[in-house]
């Protein structure tokens, strides 16, 4: 039925397997482990600004209505593996201080993670984003794993910050936007598939950038900066990739090294 716990404080909470018609936990504080294993939220689930001091367990939970975790804080581990989000899922501005697990989660409608912060490992391997996925401005301070993830609609990682990230084997069916994204350490896109436009304009790769065996339809790397090792071996491009952009009679090329002039680059 309807559950209203806005602003409540829980010493220990066990709602595993519970069924909620509509649940409001906005601003609630969970000082011990919060258990929502396999819980079902038939209508809206409100957890905006909620605080989880210990582990938060939502593995296998089903959110049939809209889900709101905007601004929520997860101090310890957050478990959402195999969770199902049938309608819009909002995690914008959420802070994940512990490890985060969305492995195998499925987002049927829009997934909003803009400006979210992930302090430790963030796992999204095998996750399915059937509609719009927005990670613009998100910060991944530790390892981020999107290997094997599927993005059926647009995937937006513009101006996101990554330390080390794996998109190996990920599938982007529509546009993939990494405009202005920063990759401080290794960025692994090996065997990733970009069915439509892959936009990496102004992206910065400080260390290794691995695109081996990646498949591109359209690829734009204009203004991108590659400071470390770059590997496009056995990558395929259906359309001519763009590593140079013309604007107002000026040419802006991707920059691969401070020791080689752009006019000497060769892409045979």
Protein backbone atom coordinates (compact mmCIF):
# COMPACT_ATOMS: atom_id res chain seq x y z
CA UNK A 1 0.00 0.00 0.00
CA UNK A 2 0.98 3.63 0.40
CA UNK A 3 4.01 4.25 2.62
CA UNK A 4 4.92 7.75 3.79
CA UNK A 5 8.23 8.01 5.64
CA UNK A 6 9.46 11.39 4.45
CA UNK A 7 12.14 12.68 6.83
CA UNK A 8 11.96 9.56 9.00
CA UNK A 9 15.03 8.04 10.65
CA UNK A 10 15.59 4.28 10.62
CA UNK A 11 18.06 2.53 12.89
CA UNK A 12 17.55 -0.65 10.91
CA UNK A 13 15.20 -1.14 7.99
CA UNK A 14 14.18 -4.42 6.40
CA UNK A 15 11.69 -4.10 3.56
CA UNK A 16 12.95 -7.08 1.55
CA UNK A 17 10.20 -8.48 -0.67
CA UNK A 18 7.77 -5.75 0.38
CA UNK A 19 5.23 -4.37 -2.11
CA UNK A 20 4.50 -0.66 -2.19
CA UNK A 21 1.76 1.01 -4.20
CA UNK A 22 3.51 4.33 -3.63
CA UNK A 23 6.43 4.96 -1.32
CA UNK A 24 7.83 8.24 -0.03
CA UNK A 25 11.20 8.00 1.72
CA UNK A 26 12.42 11.44 0.62
CA UNK A 27 14.82 12.93 3.14
CA UNK A 28 14.80 9.76 5.23
CA UNK A 29 17.92 8.66 7.10
CA UNK A 30 19.04 5.05 7.28
CA UNK A 31 21.72 4.82 9.99
CA UNK A 32 22.18 1.03 9.59
CA UNK A 33 21.86 -1.30 6.62
CA UNK A 34 18.78 -0.68 4.51
CA UNK A 35 17.28 -3.85 3.02
CA UNK A 36 15.01 -3.57 -0.01
CA UNK A 37 15.97 -6.87 -1.68
CA UNK A 38 13.36 -7.80 -4.30
CA UNK A 39 10.99 -5.06 -3.17
CA UNK A 40 8.28 -3.95 -5.61
CA UNK A 41 7.31 -0.33 -6.10
CA UNK A 42 4.16 -0.31 -8.21
CA UNK A 43 3.86 3.47 -8.50
CA UNK A 44 6.21 6.31 -7.63
CA UNK A 45 9.16 5.66 -5.34
CA UNK A 46 10.59 8.77 -3.68
CA UNK A 47 14.06 8.61 -2.14
CA UNK A 48 15.27 12.11 -3.04
CA UNK A 49 17.78 13.55 -0.54
CA UNK A 50 17.67 10.30 1.45
CA UNK A 51 20.80 9.37 3.41
CA UNK A 52 22.11 5.82 3.60
CA UNK A 53 24.87 5.70 6.22
CA UNK A 54 25.45 1.94 5.84
CA UNK A 55 24.91 -0.44 2.94
CA UNK A 56 21.83 0.06 0.79
CA UNK A 57 20.44 -3.15 -0.73
CA UNK A 58 18.07 -2.79 -3.70
CA UNK A 59 19.25 -5.81 -5.69
CA UNK A 60 16.43 -7.35 -7.71
CA UNK A 61 14.02 -4.59 -6.77
CA UNK A 62 11.35 -3.63 -9.29
CA UNK A 63 10.37 -0.01 -9.78
CA UNK A 64 7.24 0.05 -11.95
CA UNK A 65 6.53 3.75 -11.46
CA UNK A 66 8.83 6.75 -11.52
CA UNK A 67 11.87 6.49 -9.28
CA UNK A 68 13.51 9.47 -7.61
CA UNK A 69 16.90 9.21 -5.89
CA UNK A 70 17.95 12.75 -6.86
CA UNK A 71 20.45 14.12 -4.37
CA UNK A 72 20.51 10.93 -2.32
CA UNK A 73 23.71 10.06 -0.44
CA UNK A 74 25.10 6.55 -0.17
CA UNK A 75 27.96 6.56 2.34
CA UNK A 76 28.66 2.82 2.07
CA UNK A 77 27.97 0.31 -0.70
CA UNK A 78 24.91 0.73 -2.90
CA UNK A 79 23.53 -2.46 -4.45
CA UNK A 80 21.14 -2.20 -7.40
CA UNK A 81 22.24 -5.27 -9.38
CA UNK A 82 19.47 -6.81 -11.52
CA UNK A 83 17.08 -4.04 -10.46
CA UNK A 84 14.35 -3.11 -12.94
CA UNK A 85 13.23 0.45 -13.61
CA UNK A 86 10.13 0.48 -15.82
CA UNK A 87 9.66 4.27 -15.88
CA UNK A 88 12.02 7.23 -15.48
CA UNK A 89 14.80 6.67 -12.96
CA UNK A 90 16.36 9.77 -11.39
CA UNK A 91 19.75 9.68 -9.68
CA UNK A 92 20.87 13.18 -10.65
CA UNK A 93 23.26 14.72 -8.16
CA UNK A 94 23.35 11.54 -6.07
CA UNK A 95 26.56 10.80 -4.20
CA UNK A 96 27.91 7.27 -4.02
CA UNK A 97 30.78 7.25 -1.55
CA UNK A 98 31.07 3.45 -1.32
CA UNK A 99 31.07 0.87 -4.07
CA UNK A 100 28.16 1.01 -6.48
CA UNK A 101 26.64 -1.99 -8.22
CA UNK A 102 24.15 -1.66 -11.09
CA UNK A 103 25.36 -4.82 -12.87
CA UNK A 104 22.59 -6.28 -15.00
CA UNK A 105 20.13 -3.52 -14.08
CA UNK A 106 17.51 -2.64 -16.70
CA UNK A 107 16.23 0.86 -17.39
CA UNK A 108 13.18 0.78 -19.67
CA UNK A 109 12.67 4.56 -19.71
CA UNK A 110 15.02 7.50 -19.17
CA UNK A 111 17.91 7.01 -16.75
CA UNK A 112 19.19 10.25 -15.22
CA UNK A 113 22.62 10.22 -13.54
CA UNK A 114 23.70 13.75 -14.47
CA UNK A 115 26.13 15.34 -11.98
CA UNK A 116 26.19 12.13 -9.91
CA UNK A 117 29.44 11.37 -8.06
CA UNK A 118 30.95 7.93 -7.70
CA UNK A 119 33.86 7.93 -5.23
CA UNK A 120 34.69 4.22 -5.42
CA UNK A 121 34.12 1.49 -8.01
CA UNK A 122 30.97 1.93 -10.08
CA UNK A 123 29.72 -1.19 -11.85
CA UNK A 124 27.23 -1.06 -14.72
CA UNK A 125 28.44 -4.11 -16.63
CA UNK A 126 25.68 -5.77 -18.64
CA UNK A 127 23.21 -3.03 -17.73
CA UNK A 128 20.50 -2.24 -20.30
CA UNK A 129 19.48 1.33 -21.06
CA UNK A 130 16.53 0.95 -23.39
CA UNK A 131 15.70 4.66 -23.47
CA UNK A 132 17.71 7.86 -22.92
CA UNK A 133 20.74 7.52 -20.60
CA UNK A 134 22.12 10.75 -19.15
CA UNK A 135 25.47 10.71 -17.33
CA UNK A 136 26.45 14.23 -18.36
CA UNK A 137 28.73 15.89 -15.84
CA UNK A 138 28.98 12.74 -13.73
CA UNK A 139 32.24 12.08 -11.86
CA UNK A 140 33.79 8.65 -11.59
CA UNK A 141 36.71 9.06 -9.19
CA UNK A 142 37.68 5.38 -9.11
CA UNK A 143 37.14 2.51 -11.55
CA UNK A 144 33.97 2.55 -13.68
CA UNK A 145 32.82 -0.57 -15.50
CA UNK A 146 30.31 -0.34 -18.37
CA UNK A 147 31.60 -3.42 -20.17
CA UNK A 148 28.89 -5.19 -22.13
CA UNK A 149 26.33 -2.48 -21.33
CA UNK A 150 23.68 -1.78 -23.96
CA UNK A 151 22.50 1.73 -24.78
CA UNK A 152 19.53 1.43 -27.13
CA UNK A 153 18.68 5.15 -27.27
CA UNK A 154 20.98 8.16 -26.85
CA UNK A 155 23.81 7.87 -24.33
CA UNK A 156 25.13 11.16 -22.96
CA UNK A 157 28.45 11.28 -21.11
CA UNK A 158 29.27 14.85 -22.13
CA UNK A 159 31.70 16.58 -19.74
CA UNK A 160 31.81 13.51 -17.52
CA UNK A 161 35.04 12.81 -15.63
CA UNK A 162 36.55 9.34 -15.56
CA UNK A 163 39.64 8.01 -13.81
CA UNK A 164 39.69 4.52 -15.32
CA UNK A 165 36.77 3.20 -17.31
CA UNK A 166 35.87 0.11 -19.33
CA UNK A 167 33.32 0.29 -22.12
CA UNK A 168 34.69 -2.88 -23.71
CA UNK A 169 32.00 -4.69 -25.67
CA UNK A 170 29.42 -1.99 -24.96
CA UNK A 171 26.75 -1.37 -27.60
CA UNK A 172 25.55 2.10 -28.53
CA UNK A 173 22.59 1.73 -30.89
CA UNK A 174 21.97 5.47 -31.27
CA UNK A 175 24.13 8.53 -30.66
CA UNK A 176 26.90 8.29 -28.07
CA UNK A 177 27.94 11.71 -26.80
CA UNK A 178 31.28 12.03 -24.98
CA UNK A 179 31.80 15.72 -25.78
CA UNK A 180 34.32 17.26 -23.39
CA UNK A 181 34.65 14.09 -21.33
CA UNK A 182 37.93 13.64 -19.46
CA UNK A 183 39.67 10.29 -19.10
CA UNK A 184 42.48 10.66 -16.54
CA UNK A 185 43.73 7.08 -16.72
CA UNK A 186 42.98 4.15 -19.01
CA UNK A 187 39.92 4.34 -21.24
CA UNK A 188 38.97 0.97 -22.72
CA UNK A 189 36.52 0.96 -25.63
CA UNK A 190 37.79 -2.26 -27.18
CA UNK A 191 35.15 -4.09 -29.25
CA UNK A 192 32.56 -1.44 -28.49
CA UNK A 193 29.94 -0.91 -31.21
CA UNK A 194 28.67 2.53 -32.22
CA UNK A 195 25.76 2.10 -34.63
CA UNK A 196 25.20 5.84 -35.13
CA UNK A 197 27.29 8.89 -34.34
CA UNK A 198 30.07 8.62 -31.75
CA UNK A 199 30.95 12.13 -30.61
CA UNK A 200 34.27 12.60 -28.80
CA UNK A 201 34.83 16.26 -29.65
CA UNK A 202 36.99 18.03 -27.04
CA UNK A 203 37.44 14.78 -25.12
CA UNK A 204 40.73 14.44 -23.22
CA UNK A 205 42.62 11.17 -22.84
CA UNK A 206 45.50 11.62 -20.40
CA UNK A 207 46.78 8.05 -20.51
CA UNK A 208 45.92 4.99 -22.62
CA UNK A 209 42.98 5.09 -25.02
CA UNK A 210 42.05 1.66 -26.33
CA UNK A 211 39.70 1.40 -29.32
CA UNK A 212 40.93 -1.93 -30.69
CA UNK A 213 38.31 -3.76 -32.78
CA UNK A 214 35.76 -1.04 -32.06
CA UNK A 215 33.09 -0.58 -34.73
CA UNK A 216 32.10 2.94 -35.74
CA UNK A 217 29.47 4.15 -38.19
CA UNK A 218 30.22 7.87 -37.71
CA UNK A 219 33.02 9.05 -35.43
CA UNK A 220 34.00 12.59 -34.50
CA UNK A 221 37.25 13.18 -32.61
CA UNK A 222 37.78 16.82 -33.55
CA UNK A 223 39.53 18.88 -30.85
CA UNK A 224 40.15 15.69 -28.88
CA UNK A 225 43.44 15.41 -27.00
CA UNK A 226 45.41 12.17 -26.65
CA UNK A 227 48.35 12.53 -24.26
CA UNK A 228 49.15 8.82 -23.84
CA UNK A 229 49.14 5.66 -25.91
CA UNK A 230 46.32 5.43 -28.47
CA UNK A 231 45.27 2.18 -30.12
CA UNK A 232 42.80 1.97 -33.00
CA UNK A 233 44.15 -1.33 -34.34
CA UNK A 234 41.54 -3.34 -36.26
CA UNK A 235 38.89 -0.69 -35.57
CA UNK A 236 36.41 -0.24 -38.43
CA UNK A 237 34.73 2.94 -39.66
CA UNK A 238 31.76 2.77 -42.05
CA UNK A 239 31.99 6.51 -42.67
CA UNK A 240 35.16 8.57 -42.83
CA UNK A 241 36.09 9.43 -39.23
CA UNK A 242 36.59 13.07 -38.32
CA UNK A 243 39.82 14.06 -36.58
CA UNK A 244 39.71 17.62 -37.90
CA UNK A 245 37.09 20.33 -37.70
CA UNK A 246 36.87 23.48 -39.81
CA UNK A 247 35.38 26.65 -38.36
CA UNK A 248 35.63 30.16 -39.79
CA UNK A 249 38.31 29.08 -42.26
CA UNK A 250 40.39 27.63 -39.41
CA UNK A 251 41.23 23.97 -38.98
CA UNK A 252 41.10 22.28 -35.57
CA UNK A 253 42.76 18.87 -35.46
CA UNK A 254 42.84 16.29 -32.74
CA UNK A 255 46.10 16.51 -30.80
CA UNK A 256 48.07 13.33 -30.26
CA UNK A 257 51.44 14.54 -29.07
CA UNK A 258 53.28 17.65 -27.99
CA UNK A 259 56.31 16.31 -29.90
CA UNK A 260 54.69 16.03 -33.34
CA UNK A 261 53.11 18.81 -35.36
CA UNK A 262 49.50 18.09 -36.43
CA UNK A 263 50.44 18.62 -40.07
CA UNK A 264 52.74 15.58 -39.78
CA UNK A 265 50.02 13.21 -38.58
CA UNK A 266 49.37 10.26 -40.86
CA UNK A 267 46.20 8.24 -40.98
CA UNK A 268 46.82 5.77 -43.76
